[in-house]
Amino acid sequence: MERTAVYPGTFDPITNGHLDIIERAAQIFDWVIVALAVNSAKKTLFTEQERFALATQSLAQFANVRVTLCSGLIVEFARQQGAVAIVRGLRAVSDFEYELQMALMNKKMIPEINTMFLMPHERYTYLNSSIIRELARYGSPTIRDFVPAIVADALMKKEEFRARNAG
Ligand code: ADP
């Protein structure tokens, strides 16, 4: 039986930390569906189409990974896809409480689907999308160490646009 995992997130934008988790998941599962949350309460820098395009292009090298927009409950989406697991990245203790709460709630709704936590390489422990957005705001070239080139280019373009319109 083929095993599918769903990896949900906001991906605003996708980073090398996300890619690290996806690569690990793609080795464990037959199929990985990256579920890009579109109705989250979070206000995002990139639109859902932009986040989708950046994720899709960044993941082109993985034959068993695809990206899907997801507007409903993740656990329900996972069930519809026939997934056996939801994958989440765990970086530090600070992630734990929120992740535990979500995993338990998802398990209560659909007990057959387990949440699986994967740890990224330690070089990504302190990386998250909001730090990248912050660095991009100040035009820091350091973002290139932490996101795919197309994402860095998109961030710089977004900031140039913002600066032009502000001034
Ligand atoms: P969400 O809003 O659902 O947290 P994110 O896009 O921020 O969406 O993150 C999606 C998943 O990726 C989460 O499980 C998060 O813990 C994980 N993640 C984010 N950044 C990293 C990273 N640098 N290393 C490992 N996992 C990460």
PDB file of C-alpha atoms and ligand atoms in Angstrom:
ATOM      1  CA  MET A   1       0.000   0.000   0.000  1.00  0.00           C
ATOM      2  CA  GLU A   2       1.305   3.425  -0.899  1.00  0.00           C
ATOM      3  CA  ARG A   3       1.719   5.785   2.005  1.00  0.00           C
ATOM      4  CA  THR A   4       0.936   9.466   1.710  1.00  0.00           C
ATOM      5  CA  ALA A   5       1.801  12.226   4.159  1.00  0.00           C
ATOM      6  CA  VAL A   6       0.456  15.757   4.257  1.00  0.00           C
ATOM      7  CA  TYR A   7       2.817  18.571   5.267  1.00  0.00           C
ATOM      8  CA  PRO A   8       0.717  21.640   6.083  1.00  0.00           C
ATOM      9  CA  GLY A   9       1.899  25.190   6.568  1.00  0.00           C
ATOM     10  CA  THR A  10       1.665  28.811   5.602  1.00  0.00           C
ATOM     11  CA  PHE A  11       4.930  28.844   3.638  1.00  0.00           C
ATOM     12  CA  ASP A  12       5.164  32.651   3.576  1.00  0.00           C
ATOM     13  CA  PRO A  13       7.611  32.044   1.950  1.00  0.00           C
ATOM     14  CA  ILE A  14       9.003  28.509   1.743  1.00  0.00           C
ATOM     15  CA  THR A  15      12.515  28.275   3.285  1.00  0.00           C
ATOM     16  CA  ASN A  16      15.366  25.783   3.267  1.00  0.00           C
ATOM     17  CA  GLY A  17      14.089  24.611   6.666  1.00  0.00           C
ATOM     18  CA  HIS A  18      10.798  23.571   5.057  1.00  0.00           C
ATOM     19  CA  LEU A  19      12.709  21.936   2.199  1.00  0.00           C
ATOM     20  CA  ASP A  20      14.816  19.985   4.693  1.00  0.00           C
ATOM     21  CA  ILE A  21      11.664  18.563   6.326  1.00  0.00           C
ATOM     22  CA  ILE A  22      10.052  17.818   2.963  1.00  0.00           C
ATOM     23  CA  GLU A  23      13.146  15.978   1.746  1.00  0.00           C
ATOM     24  CA  ARG A  24      13.129  13.795   4.865  1.00  0.00           C
ATOM     25  CA  ALA A  25       9.394  13.116   4.519  1.00  0.00           C
ATOM     26  CA  ALA A  26       9.803  12.292   0.818  1.00  0.00           C
ATOM     27  CA  GLN A  27      12.297   9.583   1.776  1.00  0.00           C
ATOM     28  CA  ILE A  28       9.950   8.039   4.321  1.00  0.00           C
ATOM     29  CA  PHE A  29       6.620   8.248   2.483  1.00  0.00           C
ATOM     30  CA  ASP A  30       5.674   7.295  -1.070  1.00  0.00           C
ATOM     31  CA  TRP A  31       3.924  10.635  -1.578  1.00  0.00           C
ATOM     32  CA  VAL A  32       4.121  13.969   0.191  1.00  0.00           C
ATOM     33  CA  ILE A  33       1.427  16.592  -0.300  1.00  0.00           C
ATOM     34  CA  VAL A  34       2.492  20.059   0.763  1.00  0.00           C
ATOM     35  CA  ALA A  35      -0.774  21.662   1.892  1.00  0.00           C
ATOM     36  CA  LEU A  36      -0.553  25.398   1.658  1.00  0.00           C
ATOM     37  CA  ALA A  37      -3.044  26.959   4.050  1.00  0.00           C
ATOM     38  CA  VAL A  38      -5.101  29.627   2.323  1.00  0.00           C
ATOM     39  CA  ASN A  39      -7.600  30.697   4.938  1.00  0.00           C
ATOM     40  CA  SER A  40      -5.373  30.995   7.957  1.00  0.00           C
ATOM     41  CA  ALA A  41      -6.007  34.003  10.156  1.00  0.00           C
ATOM     42  CA  LYS A  42      -2.431  35.097   9.490  1.00  0.00           C
ATOM     43  CA  LYS A  43      -1.859  38.081   7.261  1.00  0.00           C
ATOM     44  CA  THR A  44       0.747  37.031   4.722  1.00  0.00           C
ATOM     45  CA  LEU A  45       3.380  38.933   2.749  1.00  0.00           C
ATOM     46  CA  PHE A  46       2.861  36.759  -0.327  1.00  0.00           C
ATOM     47  CA  THR A  47      -0.553  35.984  -1.819  1.00  0.00           C
ATOM     48  CA  GLU A  48      -1.661  32.357  -1.937  1.00  0.00           C
ATOM     49  CA  GLN A  49      -0.844  32.209  -5.684  1.00  0.00           C
ATOM     50  CA  GLU A  50       2.647  33.577  -5.031  1.00  0.00           C
ATOM     51  CA  ARG A  51       3.257  31.166  -2.151  1.00  0.00           C
ATOM     52  CA  PHE A  52       1.983  28.315  -4.296  1.00  0.00           C
ATOM     53  CA  ALA A  53       4.232  29.243  -7.233  1.00  0.00           C
ATOM     54  CA  LEU A  54       7.332  29.643  -5.035  1.00  0.00           C
ATOM     55  CA  ALA A  55       6.714  26.324  -3.275  1.00  0.00           C
ATOM     56  CA  THR A  56       5.991  24.480  -6.521  1.00  0.00           C
ATOM     57  CA  GLN A  57       9.125  25.793  -8.227  1.00  0.00           C
ATOM     58  CA  SER A  58      11.299  25.127  -5.167  1.00  0.00           C
ATOM     59  CA  LEU A  59      10.075  21.519  -5.026  1.00  0.00           C
ATOM     60  CA  ALA A  60      10.332  20.676  -8.723  1.00  0.00           C
ATOM     61  CA  GLN A  61      13.212  18.266  -8.097  1.00  0.00           C
ATOM     62  CA  PHE A  62      11.101  15.969  -5.912  1.00  0.00           C
ATOM     63  CA  ALA A  63       9.142  13.539  -8.077  1.00  0.00           C
ATOM     64  CA  ASN A  64       6.931  12.349  -5.219  1.00  0.00           C
ATOM     65  CA  VAL A  65       6.020  15.759  -3.780  1.00  0.00           C
ATOM     66  CA  ARG A  66       3.205  18.020  -4.904  1.00  0.00           C
ATOM     67  CA  VAL A  67       1.795  21.273  -3.612  1.00  0.00           C
ATOM     68  CA  THR A  68      -1.921  21.893  -3.056  1.00  0.00           C
ATOM     69  CA  LEU A  69      -3.863  24.862  -1.765  1.00  0.00           C
ATOM     70  CA  CYS A  70      -5.959  23.887   1.222  1.00  0.00           C
ATOM     71  CA  SER A  71      -8.768  25.984   2.641  1.00  0.00           C
ATOM     72  CA  GLY A  72     -10.418  23.621   5.113  1.00  0.00           C
ATOM     73  CA  LEU A  73      -9.322  21.676   8.157  1.00  0.00           C
ATOM     74  CA  ILE A  74      -5.967  20.021   7.532  1.00  0.00           C
ATOM     75  CA  VAL A  75      -6.887  16.735   9.166  1.00  0.00           C
ATOM     76  CA  GLU A  76     -10.020  16.497   7.026  1.00  0.00           C
ATOM     77  CA  PHE A  77      -7.995  17.266   3.922  1.00  0.00           C
ATOM     78  CA  ALA A  78      -5.488  14.564   4.928  1.00  0.00           C
ATOM     79  CA  ARG A  79      -8.312  12.041   5.279  1.00  0.00           C
ATOM     80  CA  GLN A  80      -9.709  12.932   1.854  1.00  0.00           C
ATOM     81  CA  GLN A  81      -6.264  12.396   0.359  1.00  0.00           C
ATOM     82  CA  GLY A  82      -5.990   8.973   2.004  1.00  0.00           C
ATOM     83  CA  ALA A  83      -2.953  10.169   3.996  1.00  0.00           C
ATOM     84  CA  VAL A  84      -1.656   8.137   6.916  1.00  0.00           C
ATOM     85  CA  ALA A  85       0.205  11.012   8.545  1.00  0.00           C
ATOM     86  CA  ILE A  86       0.508  14.738   8.990  1.00  0.00           C
ATOM     87  CA  VAL A  87       4.138  15.857   9.065  1.00  0.00           C
ATOM     88  CA  ARG A  88       5.296  18.845  11.108  1.00  0.00           C
ATOM     89  CA  GLY A  89       8.754  20.243  11.738  1.00  0.00           C
ATOM     90  CA  LEU A  90       9.982  20.501  15.306  1.00  0.00           C
ATOM     91  CA  ARG A  91      12.840  22.914  15.826  1.00  0.00           C
ATOM     92  CA  ALA A  92      12.985  23.661  19.515  1.00  0.00           C
ATOM     93  CA  VAL A  93      11.017  23.299  22.725  1.00  0.00           C
ATOM     94  CA  SER A  94       9.267  26.549  21.841  1.00  0.00           C
ATOM     95  CA  ASP A  95       7.465  24.766  18.999  1.00  0.00           C
ATOM     96  CA  PHE A  96       6.306  21.967  21.231  1.00  0.00           C
ATOM     97  CA  GLU A  97       3.296  23.289  23.108  1.00  0.00           C
ATOM     98  CA  TYR A  98       1.449  24.592  20.069  1.00  0.00           C
ATOM     99  CA  GLU A  99       2.298  21.501  18.054  1.00  0.00           C
ATOM    100  CA  LEU A 100       1.191  19.140  20.809  1.00  0.00           C
ATOM    101  CA  GLN A 101      -2.133  20.951  21.130  1.00  0.00           C
ATOM    102  CA  MET A 102      -2.749  20.765  17.389  1.00  0.00           C
ATOM    103  CA  ALA A 103      -1.657  17.139  17.101  1.00  0.00           C
ATOM    104  CA  LEU A 104      -3.951  16.081  19.950  1.00  0.00           C
ATOM    105  CA  MET A 105      -6.893  17.975  18.511  1.00  0.00           C
ATOM    106  CA  ASN A 106      -6.318  16.443  15.075  1.00  0.00           C
ATOM    107  CA  LYS A 107      -6.038  13.002  16.612  1.00  0.00           C
ATOM    108  CA  LYS A 108      -9.292  13.495  18.444  1.00  0.00           C
ATOM    109  CA  MET A 109     -11.024  14.382  15.166  1.00  0.00           C
ATOM    110  CA  ILE A 110      -9.524  11.578  13.091  1.00  0.00           C
ATOM    111  CA  PRO A 111      -7.677   8.998  15.243  1.00  0.00           C
ATOM    112  CA  GLU A 112      -6.279   7.031  12.277  1.00  0.00           C
ATOM    113  CA  ILE A 113      -4.096   9.911  11.163  1.00  0.00           C
ATOM    114  CA  ASN A 114      -0.949  10.373  13.212  1.00  0.00           C
ATOM    115  CA  THR A 115       1.142  13.508  13.398  1.00  0.00           C
ATOM    116  CA  MET A 116       4.798  12.820  12.755  1.00  0.00           C
ATOM    117  CA  PHE A 117       7.430  15.303  13.892  1.00  0.00           C
ATOM    118  CA  LEU A 118      10.678  15.583  12.026  1.00  0.00           C
ATOM    119  CA  MET A 119      13.726  17.568  13.100  1.00  0.00           C
ATOM    120  CA  PRO A 120      15.577  19.592  10.510  1.00  0.00           C
ATOM    121  CA  HIS A 121      19.332  19.828  10.295  1.00  0.00           C
ATOM    122  CA  GLU A 122      20.514  21.984  13.206  1.00  0.00           C
ATOM    123  CA  ARG A 123      21.552  24.753  10.831  1.00  0.00           C
ATOM    124  CA  TYR A 124      17.828  25.459  10.360  1.00  0.00           C
ATOM    125  CA  THR A 125      16.885  25.415  14.029  1.00  0.00           C
ATOM    126  CA  TYR A 126      16.564  29.184  14.270  1.00  0.00           C
ATOM    127  CA  LEU A 127      15.097  29.702  10.831  1.00  0.00           C
ATOM    128  CA  ASN A 128      11.519  30.679  10.213  1.00  0.00           C
ATOM    129  CA  SER A 129       9.635  32.552   7.517  1.00  0.00           C
ATOM    130  CA  SER A 130       9.067  35.636   9.638  1.00  0.00           C
ATOM    131  CA  ILE A 131      12.807  36.137  10.270  1.00  0.00           C
ATOM    132  CA  ILE A 132      13.362  35.857   6.528  1.00  0.00           C
ATOM    133  CA  ARG A 133      10.644  38.455   5.827  1.00  0.00           C
ATOM    134  CA  GLU A 134      12.264  40.744   8.395  1.00  0.00           C
ATOM    135  CA  LEU A 135      15.741  40.368   6.864  1.00  0.00           C
ATOM    136  CA  ALA A 136      14.338  40.975   3.384  1.00  0.00           C
ATOM    137  CA  ARG A 137      12.735  44.171   4.599  1.00  0.00           C
ATOM    138  CA  TYR A 138      16.187  45.533   5.312  1.00  0.00           C
ATOM    139  CA  GLY A 139      17.582  44.198   2.055  1.00  0.00           C
ATOM    140  CA  SER A 140      19.904  41.738   3.784  1.00  0.00           C
ATOM    141  CA  PRO A 141      21.690  39.412   1.339  1.00  0.00           C
ATOM    142  CA  THR A 142      21.856  36.841   4.167  1.00  0.00           C
ATOM    143  CA  ILE A 143      18.444  35.571   3.077  1.00  0.00           C
ATOM    144  CA  ARG A 144      20.204  33.845   0.187  1.00  0.00           C
ATOM    145  CA  ASP A 145      21.744  31.385   2.675  1.00  0.00           C
ATOM    146  CA  PHE A 146      18.306  30.326   3.894  1.00  0.00           C
ATOM    147  CA  VAL A 147      15.877  30.293   0.979  1.00  0.00           C
ATOM    148  CA  PRO A 148      15.973  29.043  -2.626  1.00  0.00           C
ATOM    149  CA  ALA A 149      17.237  31.642  -5.144  1.00  0.00           C
ATOM    150  CA  ILE A 150      13.784  32.180  -6.669  1.00  0.00           C
ATOM    151  CA  VAL A 151      12.382  32.930  -3.215  1.00  0.00           C
ATOM    152  CA  ALA A 152      15.178  35.408  -2.458  1.00  0.00           C
ATOM    153  CA  ASP A 153      14.517  37.139  -5.790  1.00  0.00           C
ATOM    154  CA  ALA A 154      10.778  37.281  -5.086  1.00  0.00           C
ATOM    155  CA  LEU A 155      11.425  38.749  -1.618  1.00  0.00           C
ATOM    156  CA  MET A 156      13.717  41.443  -3.005  1.00  0.00           C
ATOM    157  CA  LYS A 157      11.175  42.322  -5.678  1.00  0.00           C
ATOM    158  CA  LYS A 158       8.417  42.561  -3.097  1.00  0.00           C
ATOM    159  CA  GLU A 159      10.520  44.895  -0.945  1.00  0.00           C
ATOM    160  CA  GLU A 160      11.499  47.105  -3.892  1.00  0.00           C
ATOM    161  CA  PHE A 161       7.819  47.386  -4.761  1.00  0.00           C
ATOM    162  CA  ARG A 162       6.956  48.249  -1.190  1.00  0.00           C
ATOM    163  CA  ALA A 163       9.755  50.832  -0.926  1.00  0.00           C
ATOM    164  CA  ARG A 164       8.703  52.478  -4.219  1.00  0.00           C
ATOM    165  CA  ASN A 165       5.106  52.727  -3.130  1.00  0.00           C
ATOM    166  CA  ALA A 166       5.972  54.015   0.291  1.00  0.00           C
ATOM    167  CA  GLY A 167       8.195  56.758  -1.053  1.00  0.00           C
TER     168      GLY A 167
HETATM  169  P1  ADP B   1       2.455  27.272  10.217  1.00  0.00           P
HETATM  170  O1  ADP B   1       1.805  28.596  10.124  1.00  0.00           O
HETATM  171  O2  ADP B   1       1.514  26.120  10.039  1.00  0.00           O
HETATM  172  O3  ADP B   1       3.366  27.066  11.393  1.00  0.00           O
HETATM  173  P2  ADP B   1       4.882  27.445   8.672  1.00  0.00           P
HETATM  174  O4  ADP B   1       5.003  27.647   7.195  1.00  0.00           O
HETATM  175  O5  ADP B   1       5.438  28.495   9.556  1.00  0.00           O
HETATM  176  O6  ADP B   1       3.344  27.229   8.898  1.00  0.00           O
HETATM  177  O7  ADP B   1       5.525  26.067   9.071  1.00  0.00           O
HETATM  178  C1  ADP B   1       5.078  24.859   8.552  1.00  0.00           C
HETATM  179  C2  ADP B   1       5.773  23.712   9.261  1.00  0.00           C
HETATM  180  O8  ADP B   1       7.173  23.784   9.007  1.00  0.00           O
HETATM  181  C3  ADP B   1       5.644  23.721  10.772  1.00  0.00           C
HETATM  182  O9  ADP B   1       5.583  22.386  11.219  1.00  0.00           O
HETATM  183  C4  ADP B   1       6.917  24.361  11.251  1.00  0.00           C
HETATM  184  O10 ADP B   1       7.261  23.920  12.541  1.00  0.00           O
HETATM  185  C5  ADP B   1       7.879  23.812  10.225  1.00  0.00           C
HETATM  186  N1  ADP B   1       9.062  24.651  10.040  1.00  0.00           N
HETATM  187  C6  ADP B   1       9.126  25.966   9.782  1.00  0.00           C
HETATM  188  N2  ADP B   1      10.403  26.385   9.689  1.00  0.00           N
HETATM  189  C7  ADP B   1      11.171  25.298   9.905  1.00  0.00           C
HETATM  190  C8  ADP B   1      12.570  25.069   9.987  1.00  0.00           C
HETATM  191  N3  ADP B   1      13.459  26.058   9.859  1.00  0.00           N
HETATM  192  N4  ADP B   1      12.980  23.824  10.240  1.00  0.00           N
HETATM  193  C9  ADP B   1      12.085  22.848  10.418  1.00  0.00           C
HETATM  194  N5  ADP B   1      10.771  22.968  10.376  1.00  0.00           N
HETATM  195  C10 ADP B   1      10.305  24.179  10.132  1.00  0.00           C
END
